[in-house]
Amino acid sequence: MAELAAKASTWWAIFQINFHEKLVYRGDFMLGTLMRFLPILTQIFLWSAIFSAKGGGESTGEEIAGYSYYNIVAYYLLSTVSRAFSSMPGLASGIALQIREGEIKKYLIQPLDLISFFLLNRIAHKLTYYIVALVPFAIVFILCRGYFSGWPPGHVLACYFTSLILSFMLGFFMEATIGMIGFWFLEVRSLLFVYMLFTFFLSGHMFPLDMLNELGGPWAMIIKSLPLMYLAYFPAAVFLEKITGAELMWGLIVQVGWVVFFIVASRLAFHYGVKQYSAYGG
């Protein structure tokens, strides 16, 4: 019990240090955070133009693959929230850089778990982000409240917040696994570029993935069998009640399964990566 309390105290101290570190350059951090809201306006104008073109100048009253203009804007706002949880800027490239330049050895000689350290660092980063972005997010959602039909039932909200937390865990362990590949290849930027490219299109950040159902063929099934859809599409679809009942429960189970898979994958990559890692000098 005393050992567990000592570990908890250590992790709490690491979290506090990381949290305060994020606030050192709070001016730059706040400006960067606020600039991320500009694409929201771009997407709203883009979808307005698409629906207006389809409706001969009127954006309302038309539907595309079962989505009205109001549905699609609401979906995009919610997928932005999902990506705020699941995106991990600089995580994989940072891990690979520390491996390549030998900085990672300072963690290996200390009595702490490297992956847990990075996880606490990322939790501190996200907490800082949410504190800064809370007011802008609230303003955007208040201004755009007309695009939503109302709050979903309590049990749907519970599933939505659960899927958001799982999307954070999934995004972290996926990128941590990619970063650990640096033990073998040292440089992972090309691999990370491919990952980011697929994530941008196949996570549902650009459009709802169930729009692909009308294409026919195996594409929709293939895309929905990938873990990427749980980074943006799934939480947003849960909130909008596009996924309900048994399908919702099954989706949450699969999301948990992917999180566990990448936890194991990152642990194995770190375990075997350290075995063949060499560091020289001071």
PDB file of C-alpha atoms in Angstrom:
ATOM      1  CA  MET A   1       0.000   0.000   0.000  1.00  0.00           C
ATOM      2  CA  ALA A   2       2.843   2.361   0.873  1.00  0.00           C
ATOM      3  CA  GLU A   3       4.527   1.524  -2.461  1.00  0.00           C
ATOM      4  CA  LEU A   4       1.331   2.318  -4.353  1.00  0.00           C
ATOM      5  CA  ALA A   5       0.976   5.628  -2.507  1.00  0.00           C
ATOM      6  CA  ALA A   6       4.611   6.497  -3.331  1.00  0.00           C
ATOM      7  CA  LYS A   7       4.008   5.777  -7.033  1.00  0.00           C
ATOM      8  CA  ALA A   8       0.824   7.850  -7.030  1.00  0.00           C
ATOM      9  CA  SER A   9       2.730  10.721  -5.407  1.00  0.00           C
ATOM     10  CA  THR A  10       5.460  10.460  -8.070  1.00  0.00           C
ATOM     11  CA  TRP A  11       2.943  10.462 -10.954  1.00  0.00           C
ATOM     12  CA  TRP A  12       1.092  13.420  -9.407  1.00  0.00           C
ATOM     13  CA  ALA A  13       4.371  15.369  -9.161  1.00  0.00           C
ATOM     14  CA  ILE A  14       5.195  14.550 -12.816  1.00  0.00           C
ATOM     15  CA  PHE A  15       1.721  15.664 -13.895  1.00  0.00           C
ATOM     16  CA  GLN A  16       2.023  18.953 -11.997  1.00  0.00           C
ATOM     17  CA  ILE A  17       5.458  19.677 -13.522  1.00  0.00           C
ATOM     18  CA  ASN A  18       4.168  18.990 -17.035  1.00  0.00           C
ATOM     19  CA  PHE A  19       1.068  21.106 -16.428  1.00  0.00           C
ATOM     20  CA  HIS A  20       3.098  24.104 -15.235  1.00  0.00           C
ATOM     21  CA  GLU A  21       5.564  23.601 -18.103  1.00  0.00           C
ATOM     22  CA  LYS A  22       2.719  24.036 -20.610  1.00  0.00           C
ATOM     23  CA  LEU A  23       1.821  27.350 -18.972  1.00  0.00           C
ATOM     24  CA  VAL A  24       5.331  28.802 -19.269  1.00  0.00           C
ATOM     25  CA  TYR A  25       4.707  29.769 -22.914  1.00  0.00           C
ATOM     26  CA  ARG A  26       0.985  30.355 -22.380  1.00  0.00           C
ATOM     27  CA  GLY A  27       0.844  33.320 -24.799  1.00  0.00           C
ATOM     28  CA  ASP A  28       2.097  31.220 -27.710  1.00  0.00           C
ATOM     29  CA  PHE A  29      -0.046  28.280 -26.588  1.00  0.00           C
ATOM     30  CA  MET A  30      -3.225  30.411 -26.415  1.00  0.00           C
ATOM     31  CA  LEU A  31      -2.621  31.999 -29.824  1.00  0.00           C
ATOM     32  CA  GLY A  32      -2.010  28.584 -31.402  1.00  0.00           C
ATOM     33  CA  THR A  33      -5.160  27.206 -29.767  1.00  0.00           C
ATOM     34  CA  LEU A  34      -7.348  30.094 -30.930  1.00  0.00           C
ATOM     35  CA  MET A  35      -6.049  29.826 -34.501  1.00  0.00           C
ATOM     36  CA  ARG A  36      -7.372  26.260 -34.641  1.00  0.00           C
ATOM     37  CA  PHE A  37     -10.901  27.639 -34.583  1.00  0.00           C
ATOM     38  CA  LEU A  38     -10.556  29.310 -37.990  1.00  0.00           C
ATOM     39  CA  PRO A  39     -11.055  26.040 -39.971  1.00  0.00           C
ATOM     40  CA  ILE A  40     -14.484  25.728 -38.302  1.00  0.00           C
ATOM     41  CA  LEU A  41     -15.693  28.843 -40.120  1.00  0.00           C
ATOM     42  CA  THR A  42     -14.133  27.577 -43.363  1.00  0.00           C
ATOM     43  CA  GLN A  43     -15.980  24.263 -43.121  1.00  0.00           C
ATOM     44  CA  ILE A  44     -19.311  25.939 -42.311  1.00  0.00           C
ATOM     45  CA  PHE A  45     -18.971  28.197 -45.377  1.00  0.00           C
ATOM     46  CA  LEU A  46     -17.842  25.230 -47.510  1.00  0.00           C
ATOM     47  CA  TRP A  47     -20.854  23.076 -46.617  1.00  0.00           C
ATOM     48  CA  SER A  48     -23.155  26.083 -47.014  1.00  0.00           C
ATOM     49  CA  ALA A  49     -21.831  26.516 -50.567  1.00  0.00           C
ATOM     50  CA  ILE A  50     -22.268  22.785 -51.314  1.00  0.00           C
ATOM     51  CA  PHE A  51     -25.884  22.690 -50.110  1.00  0.00           C
ATOM     52  CA  SER A  52     -26.668  26.015 -51.802  1.00  0.00           C
ATOM     53  CA  ALA A  53     -25.343  24.674 -55.099  1.00  0.00           C
ATOM     54  CA  LYS A  54     -27.472  21.551 -54.698  1.00  0.00           C
ATOM     55  CA  GLY A  55     -30.567  23.533 -53.716  1.00  0.00           C
ATOM     56  CA  GLY A  56     -30.252  26.224 -56.378  1.00  0.00           C
ATOM     57  CA  GLY A  57     -29.237  28.942 -53.927  1.00  0.00           C
ATOM     58  CA  GLU A  58     -30.955  27.605 -50.793  1.00  0.00           C
ATOM     59  CA  SER A  59     -28.849  25.668 -48.289  1.00  0.00           C
ATOM     60  CA  THR A  60     -31.855  24.452 -46.279  1.00  0.00           C
ATOM     61  CA  GLY A  61     -34.384  21.842 -47.341  1.00  0.00           C
ATOM     62  CA  GLU A  62     -31.847  19.732 -49.191  1.00  0.00           C
ATOM     63  CA  GLU A  63     -30.237  16.496 -48.012  1.00  0.00           C
ATOM     64  CA  ILE A  64     -27.009  14.750 -48.966  1.00  0.00           C
ATOM     65  CA  ALA A  65     -26.778  11.078 -47.983  1.00  0.00           C
ATOM     66  CA  GLY A  66     -29.356  11.605 -45.231  1.00  0.00           C
ATOM     67  CA  TYR A  67     -27.743  14.759 -43.829  1.00  0.00           C
ATOM     68  CA  SER A  68     -29.346  18.198 -43.966  1.00  0.00           C
ATOM     69  CA  TYR A  69     -27.222  21.355 -43.871  1.00  0.00           C
ATOM     70  CA  TYR A  70     -27.955  21.708 -40.135  1.00  0.00           C
ATOM     71  CA  ASN A  71     -27.015  18.050 -39.522  1.00  0.00           C
ATOM     72  CA  ILE A  72     -23.711  18.372 -41.329  1.00  0.00           C
ATOM     73  CA  VAL A  73     -22.656  21.555 -39.492  1.00  0.00           C
ATOM     74  CA  ALA A  74     -23.603  19.974 -36.149  1.00  0.00           C
ATOM     75  CA  TYR A  75     -21.600  16.890 -37.115  1.00  0.00           C
ATOM     76  CA  TYR A  76     -18.565  18.951 -38.080  1.00  0.00           C
ATOM     77  CA  LEU A  77     -18.619  20.892 -34.790  1.00  0.00           C
ATOM     78  CA  LEU A  78     -18.828  17.647 -32.822  1.00  0.00           C
ATOM     79  CA  SER A  79     -16.068  15.978 -34.864  1.00  0.00           C
ATOM     80  CA  THR A  80     -13.874  19.004 -34.056  1.00  0.00           C
ATOM     81  CA  VAL A  81     -14.408  18.263 -30.364  1.00  0.00           C
ATOM     82  CA  SER A  82     -13.546  14.595 -31.002  1.00  0.00           C
ATOM     83  CA  ARG A  83     -10.306  15.557 -32.759  1.00  0.00           C
ATOM     84  CA  ALA A  84      -9.448  17.894 -29.879  1.00  0.00           C
ATOM     85  CA  PHE A  85      -9.412  14.766 -27.689  1.00  0.00           C
ATOM     86  CA  SER A  86      -7.742  12.297 -30.065  1.00  0.00           C
ATOM     87  CA  SER A  87      -5.134  14.393 -31.893  1.00  0.00           C
ATOM     88  CA  MET A  88      -1.605  14.138 -30.481  1.00  0.00           C
ATOM     89  CA  PRO A  89       0.492  16.772 -32.267  1.00  0.00           C
ATOM     90  CA  GLY A  90       4.202  16.092 -32.027  1.00  0.00           C
ATOM     91  CA  LEU A  91       3.937  12.901 -29.965  1.00  0.00           C
ATOM     92  CA  ALA A  92       5.209  10.288 -32.446  1.00  0.00           C
ATOM     93  CA  SER A  93       7.791  12.594 -34.035  1.00  0.00           C
ATOM     94  CA  GLY A  94       8.949  13.697 -30.573  1.00  0.00           C
ATOM     95  CA  ILE A  95       9.494  10.129 -29.383  1.00  0.00           C
ATOM     96  CA  ALA A  96      11.395   9.233 -32.583  1.00  0.00           C
ATOM     97  CA  LEU A  97      13.515  12.396 -32.279  1.00  0.00           C
ATOM     98  CA  GLN A  98      14.481  11.562 -28.695  1.00  0.00           C
ATOM     99  CA  ILE A  99      15.441   8.036 -29.772  1.00  0.00           C
ATOM    100  CA  ARG A 100      17.498   9.317 -32.716  1.00  0.00           C
ATOM    101  CA  GLU A 101      19.345  11.972 -30.717  1.00  0.00           C
ATOM    102  CA  GLY A 102      19.865   9.774 -27.677  1.00  0.00           C
ATOM    103  CA  GLU A 103      17.831  11.932 -25.293  1.00  0.00           C
ATOM    104  CA  ILE A 104      15.650   8.992 -24.430  1.00  0.00           C
ATOM    105  CA  LYS A 105      18.420   7.389 -22.392  1.00  0.00           C
ATOM    106  CA  LYS A 106      17.816   9.885 -19.584  1.00  0.00           C
ATOM    107  CA  TYR A 107      14.417   8.230 -19.078  1.00  0.00           C
ATOM    108  CA  LEU A 108      15.797   4.705 -19.272  1.00  0.00           C
ATOM    109  CA  ILE A 109      18.149   5.186 -16.319  1.00  0.00           C
ATOM    110  CA  GLN A 110      15.433   6.592 -14.054  1.00  0.00           C
ATOM    111  CA  PRO A 111      12.934   4.554 -12.030  1.00  0.00           C
ATOM    112  CA  LEU A 112       9.893   5.588 -14.047  1.00  0.00           C
ATOM    113  CA  ASP A 113       7.791   4.086 -16.785  1.00  0.00           C
ATOM    114  CA  LEU A 114       8.459   5.934 -20.057  1.00  0.00           C
ATOM    115  CA  ILE A 115       5.032   5.404 -21.669  1.00  0.00           C
ATOM    116  CA  SER A 116       3.217   6.444 -18.478  1.00  0.00           C
ATOM    117  CA  PHE A 117       5.430   9.536 -18.345  1.00  0.00           C
ATOM    118  CA  PHE A 118       4.454  10.505 -21.894  1.00  0.00           C
ATOM    119  CA  LEU A 119       0.795   9.780 -21.090  1.00  0.00           C
ATOM    120  CA  LEU A 120       0.863  12.132 -18.079  1.00  0.00           C
ATOM    121  CA  ASN A 121       2.606  14.730 -20.227  1.00  0.00           C
ATOM    122  CA  ARG A 122      -0.159  14.479 -22.828  1.00  0.00           C
ATOM    123  CA  ILE A 123      -2.931  14.613 -20.187  1.00  0.00           C
ATOM    124  CA  ALA A 124      -1.363  17.828 -18.854  1.00  0.00           C
ATOM    125  CA  HIS A 125      -1.202  19.183 -22.425  1.00  0.00           C
ATOM    126  CA  LYS A 126      -4.865  18.382 -23.067  1.00  0.00           C
ATOM    127  CA  LEU A 127      -5.962  19.818 -19.727  1.00  0.00           C
ATOM    128  CA  THR A 128      -4.175  23.081 -20.543  1.00  0.00           C
ATOM    129  CA  TYR A 129      -5.753  23.065 -24.008  1.00  0.00           C
ATOM    130  CA  TYR A 130      -9.276  22.579 -22.644  1.00  0.00           C
ATOM    131  CA  ILE A 131      -8.804  25.364 -20.087  1.00  0.00           C
ATOM    132  CA  VAL A 132      -7.715  27.757 -22.857  1.00  0.00           C
ATOM    133  CA  ALA A 133     -10.247  26.544 -25.442  1.00  0.00           C
ATOM    134  CA  LEU A 134     -13.258  26.210 -23.133  1.00  0.00           C
ATOM    135  CA  VAL A 135     -14.518  29.767 -23.642  1.00  0.00           C
ATOM    136  CA  PRO A 136     -13.986  29.818 -27.476  1.00  0.00           C
ATOM    137  CA  PHE A 137     -15.665  26.388 -27.754  1.00  0.00           C
ATOM    138  CA  ALA A 138     -18.587  27.614 -25.612  1.00  0.00           C
ATOM    139  CA  ILE A 139     -18.980  30.755 -27.766  1.00  0.00           C
ATOM    140  CA  VAL A 140     -18.898  28.727 -31.007  1.00  0.00           C
ATOM    141  CA  PHE A 141     -21.481  26.216 -29.769  1.00  0.00           C
ATOM    142  CA  ILE A 142     -23.756  28.955 -28.381  1.00  0.00           C
ATOM    143  CA  LEU A 143     -23.625  30.843 -31.694  1.00  0.00           C
ATOM    144  CA  CYS A 144     -24.253  27.588 -33.610  1.00  0.00           C
ATOM    145  CA  ARG A 145     -26.899  26.149 -31.239  1.00  0.00           C
ATOM    146  CA  GLY A 146     -29.515  26.483 -33.974  1.00  0.00           C
ATOM    147  CA  TYR A 147     -27.793  23.683 -35.905  1.00  0.00           C
ATOM    148  CA  PHE A 148     -28.580  21.195 -33.108  1.00  0.00           C
ATOM    149  CA  SER A 149     -31.972  19.658 -32.450  1.00  0.00           C
ATOM    150  CA  GLY A 150     -31.314  19.540 -28.690  1.00  0.00           C
ATOM    151  CA  TRP A 151     -29.463  17.535 -26.072  1.00  0.00           C
ATOM    152  CA  PRO A 152     -29.520  13.734 -26.418  1.00  0.00           C
ATOM    153  CA  PRO A 153     -30.820  11.548 -23.532  1.00  0.00           C
ATOM    154  CA  GLY A 154     -28.629  11.038 -20.470  1.00  0.00           C
ATOM    155  CA  HIS A 155     -27.473   7.516 -21.370  1.00  0.00           C
ATOM    156  CA  VAL A 156     -26.413   8.742 -24.849  1.00  0.00           C
ATOM    157  CA  LEU A 157     -24.436  11.579 -23.272  1.00  0.00           C
ATOM    158  CA  ALA A 158     -22.724   9.060 -20.975  1.00  0.00           C
ATOM    159  CA  CYS A 159     -21.763   6.927 -24.011  1.00  0.00           C
ATOM    160  CA  TYR A 160     -20.597  10.075 -25.835  1.00  0.00           C
ATOM    161  CA  PHE A 161     -18.230  11.157 -23.051  1.00  0.00           C
ATOM    162  CA  THR A 162     -16.992   7.555 -22.697  1.00  0.00           C
ATOM    163  CA  SER A 163     -16.204   7.442 -26.427  1.00  0.00           C
ATOM    164  CA  LEU A 164     -14.370  10.800 -26.141  1.00  0.00           C
ATOM    165  CA  ILE A 165     -12.116   9.484 -23.353  1.00  0.00           C
ATOM    166  CA  LEU A 166     -11.500   6.294 -25.349  1.00  0.00           C
ATOM    167  CA  SER A 167     -10.667   8.366 -28.447  1.00  0.00           C
ATOM    168  CA  PHE A 168      -8.018  10.187 -26.390  1.00  0.00           C
ATOM    169  CA  MET A 169      -6.540   6.862 -25.237  1.00  0.00           C
ATOM    170  CA  LEU A 170      -6.666   5.432 -28.768  1.00  0.00           C
ATOM    171  CA  GLY A 171      -5.001   8.489 -30.324  1.00  0.00           C
ATOM    172  CA  PHE A 172      -2.246   8.486 -27.704  1.00  0.00           C
ATOM    173  CA  PHE A 173      -1.324   4.799 -27.922  1.00  0.00           C
ATOM    174  CA  MET A 174      -1.524   4.723 -31.730  1.00  0.00           C
ATOM    175  CA  GLU A 175       0.953   7.594 -32.038  1.00  0.00           C
ATOM    176  CA  ALA A 176       3.113   6.218 -29.213  1.00  0.00           C
ATOM    177  CA  THR A 177       3.356   2.924 -31.154  1.00  0.00           C
ATOM    178  CA  ILE A 178       4.395   4.795 -34.318  1.00  0.00           C
ATOM    179  CA  GLY A 179       6.975   6.769 -32.344  1.00  0.00           C
ATOM    180  CA  MET A 180       8.446   3.557 -30.881  1.00  0.00           C
ATOM    181  CA  ILE A 181       9.139   2.334 -34.415  1.00  0.00           C
ATOM    182  CA  GLY A 182      11.954   4.886 -34.254  1.00  0.00           C
ATOM    183  CA  PHE A 183      13.953   2.285 -32.289  1.00  0.00           C
ATOM    184  CA  TRP A 184      14.364   0.405 -35.590  1.00  0.00           C
ATOM    185  CA  PHE A 185      14.181   3.111 -38.282  1.00  0.00           C
ATOM    186  CA  LEU A 186      15.239   6.260 -36.318  1.00  0.00           C
ATOM    187  CA  GLU A 187      13.179   8.466 -38.656  1.00  0.00           C
ATOM    188  CA  VAL A 188       9.379   8.036 -38.832  1.00  0.00           C
ATOM    189  CA  ARG A 189       8.315  11.273 -40.560  1.00  0.00           C
ATOM    190  CA  SER A 190       7.327   9.519 -43.790  1.00  0.00           C
ATOM    191  CA  LEU A 191       5.347   6.905 -41.882  1.00  0.00           C
ATOM    192  CA  LEU A 192       3.757   9.647 -39.784  1.00  0.00           C
ATOM    193  CA  PHE A 193       2.842  11.597 -42.926  1.00  0.00           C
ATOM    194  CA  VAL A 194       1.032   8.549 -44.320  1.00  0.00           C
ATOM    195  CA  TYR A 195      -0.723   8.038 -40.983  1.00  0.00           C
ATOM    196  CA  MET A 196      -1.831  11.701 -40.828  1.00  0.00           C
ATOM    197  CA  LEU A 197      -3.042  11.572 -44.434  1.00  0.00           C
ATOM    198  CA  PHE A 198      -5.206   8.516 -43.812  1.00  0.00           C
ATOM    199  CA  THR A 199      -6.389   9.916 -40.485  1.00  0.00           C
ATOM    200  CA  PHE A 200      -7.503  13.179 -42.083  1.00  0.00           C
ATOM    201  CA  PHE A 201      -9.784  11.422 -44.551  1.00  0.00           C
ATOM    202  CA  LEU A 202     -10.722   8.178 -42.804  1.00  0.00           C
ATOM    203  CA  SER A 203     -11.346   9.388 -39.253  1.00  0.00           C
ATOM    204  CA  GLY A 204     -14.497  11.232 -40.319  1.00  0.00           C
ATOM    205  CA  HIS A 205     -12.989  14.665 -39.776  1.00  0.00           C
ATOM    206  CA  MET A 206     -13.858  15.785 -43.322  1.00  0.00           C
ATOM    207  CA  PHE A 207     -17.314  14.218 -43.676  1.00  0.00           C
ATOM    208  CA  PRO A 208     -19.537  11.642 -41.897  1.00  0.00           C
ATOM    209  CA  LEU A 209     -18.309   8.160 -42.775  1.00  0.00           C
ATOM    210  CA  ASP A 210     -21.846   6.770 -43.094  1.00  0.00           C
ATOM    211  CA  MET A 211     -22.125   8.855 -46.291  1.00  0.00           C
ATOM    212  CA  LEU A 212     -20.004   6.112 -47.858  1.00  0.00           C
ATOM    213  CA  ASN A 213     -22.833   3.609 -47.378  1.00  0.00           C
ATOM    214  CA  GLU A 214     -24.423   4.883 -50.588  1.00  0.00           C
ATOM    215  CA  LEU A 215     -21.286   4.116 -52.596  1.00  0.00           C
ATOM    216  CA  GLY A 216     -21.891   0.403 -52.326  1.00  0.00           C
ATOM    217  CA  GLY A 217     -19.152  -2.203 -52.458  1.00  0.00           C
ATOM    218  CA  PRO A 218     -16.812  -3.077 -49.620  1.00  0.00           C
ATOM    219  CA  TRP A 219     -15.376   0.452 -49.056  1.00  0.00           C
ATOM    220  CA  ALA A 220     -17.664   1.500 -46.236  1.00  0.00           C
ATOM    221  CA  MET A 221     -17.105  -1.824 -44.464  1.00  0.00           C
ATOM    222  CA  ILE A 222     -13.318  -1.592 -44.860  1.00  0.00           C
ATOM    223  CA  ILE A 223     -13.161   1.983 -43.547  1.00  0.00           C
ATOM    224  CA  LYS A 224     -15.412   1.203 -40.595  1.00  0.00           C
ATOM    225  CA  SER A 225     -13.273  -1.795 -39.659  1.00  0.00           C
ATOM    226  CA  LEU A 226     -10.262   0.503 -39.138  1.00  0.00           C
ATOM    227  CA  PRO A 227      -9.539   2.113 -35.750  1.00  0.00           C
ATOM    228  CA  LEU A 228      -9.349   5.576 -37.361  1.00  0.00           C
ATOM    229  CA  MET A 229     -13.143   6.052 -37.349  1.00  0.00           C
ATOM    230  CA  TYR A 230     -13.089   6.116 -33.529  1.00  0.00           C
ATOM    231  CA  LEU A 231     -10.902   9.246 -33.545  1.00  0.00           C
ATOM    232  CA  ALA A 232     -13.602  11.618 -34.844  1.00  0.00           C
ATOM    233  CA  TYR A 233     -16.629   9.987 -36.491  1.00  0.00           C
ATOM    234  CA  PHE A 234     -17.809   7.611 -33.781  1.00  0.00           C
ATOM    235  CA  PRO A 235     -18.151  10.092 -30.838  1.00  0.00           C
ATOM    236  CA  ALA A 236     -19.911  12.647 -33.083  1.00  0.00           C
ATOM    237  CA  ALA A 237     -22.280   9.992 -34.486  1.00  0.00           C
ATOM    238  CA  VAL A 238     -23.091   8.831 -30.945  1.00  0.00           C
ATOM    239  CA  PHE A 239     -24.031  12.383 -29.858  1.00  0.00           C
ATOM    240  CA  LEU A 240     -26.240  12.866 -32.936  1.00  0.00           C
ATOM    241  CA  GLU A 241     -27.845   9.434 -32.265  1.00  0.00           C
ATOM    242  CA  LYS A 242     -26.808   8.161 -35.690  1.00  0.00           C
ATOM    243  CA  ILE A 243     -25.554   5.080 -33.846  1.00  0.00           C
ATOM    244  CA  THR A 244     -27.958   3.635 -31.262  1.00  0.00           C
ATOM    245  CA  GLY A 245     -28.917   0.453 -29.403  1.00  0.00           C
ATOM    246  CA  ALA A 246     -26.884  -2.698 -29.971  1.00  0.00           C
ATOM    247  CA  GLU A 247     -24.776  -0.994 -32.635  1.00  0.00           C
ATOM    248  CA  LEU A 248     -23.724   1.643 -30.073  1.00  0.00           C
ATOM    249  CA  MET A 249     -22.767  -0.957 -27.465  1.00  0.00           C
ATOM    250  CA  TRP A 250     -20.861  -2.978 -30.036  1.00  0.00           C
ATOM    251  CA  GLY A 251     -19.063   0.162 -31.224  1.00  0.00           C
ATOM    252  CA  LEU A 252     -17.923   0.991 -27.678  1.00  0.00           C
ATOM    253  CA  ILE A 253     -16.697  -2.598 -27.183  1.00  0.00           C
ATOM    254  CA  VAL A 254     -14.711  -2.455 -30.437  1.00  0.00           C
ATOM    255  CA  GLN A 255     -13.279   0.940 -29.443  1.00  0.00           C
ATOM    256  CA  VAL A 256     -12.117  -0.518 -26.111  1.00  0.00           C
ATOM    257  CA  GLY A 257     -10.635  -3.452 -28.034  1.00  0.00           C
ATOM    258  CA  TRP A 258      -8.593  -1.114 -30.253  1.00  0.00           C
ATOM    259  CA  VAL A 259      -7.353   0.820 -27.201  1.00  0.00           C
ATOM    260  CA  VAL A 260      -6.197  -2.421 -25.557  1.00  0.00           C
ATOM    261  CA  PHE A 261      -4.593  -3.567 -28.823  1.00  0.00           C
ATOM    262  CA  PHE A 262      -2.487  -0.408 -29.145  1.00  0.00           C
ATOM    263  CA  ILE A 263      -1.589  -0.385 -25.431  1.00  0.00           C
ATOM    264  CA  VAL A 264      -0.120  -3.866 -25.932  1.00  0.00           C
ATOM    265  CA  ALA A 265       1.482  -2.871 -29.261  1.00  0.00           C
ATOM    266  CA  SER A 266       3.195   0.200 -27.756  1.00  0.00           C
ATOM    267  CA  ARG A 267       4.399  -1.841 -24.764  1.00  0.00           C
ATOM    268  CA  LEU A 268       5.830  -4.567 -27.003  1.00  0.00           C
ATOM    269  CA  ALA A 269       7.468  -2.010 -29.312  1.00  0.00           C
ATOM    270  CA  PHE A 270       9.101  -0.304 -26.323  1.00  0.00           C
ATOM    271  CA  HIS A 271      10.164  -3.610 -24.724  1.00  0.00           C
ATOM    272  CA  TYR A 272      11.858  -4.980 -27.843  1.00  0.00           C
ATOM    273  CA  GLY A 273      13.074  -1.538 -28.983  1.00  0.00           C
ATOM    274  CA  VAL A 274      15.037  -0.958 -25.783  1.00  0.00           C
ATOM    275  CA  LYS A 275      16.708  -4.362 -26.173  1.00  0.00           C
ATOM    276  CA  GLN A 276      18.398  -3.313 -29.382  1.00  0.00           C
ATOM    277  CA  TYR A 277      18.904   0.360 -28.488  1.00  0.00           C
ATOM    278  CA  SER A 278      22.468   1.659 -28.057  1.00  0.00           C
ATOM    279  CA  ALA A 279      23.513   5.030 -26.610  1.00  0.00           C
ATOM    280  CA  TYR A 280      27.015   6.430 -26.348  1.00  0.00           C
ATOM    281  CA  GLY A 281      28.539   9.521 -24.775  1.00  0.00           C
ATOM    282  CA  GLY A 282      27.402  11.661 -21.847  1.00  0.00           C
TER     283      GLY A 282
END
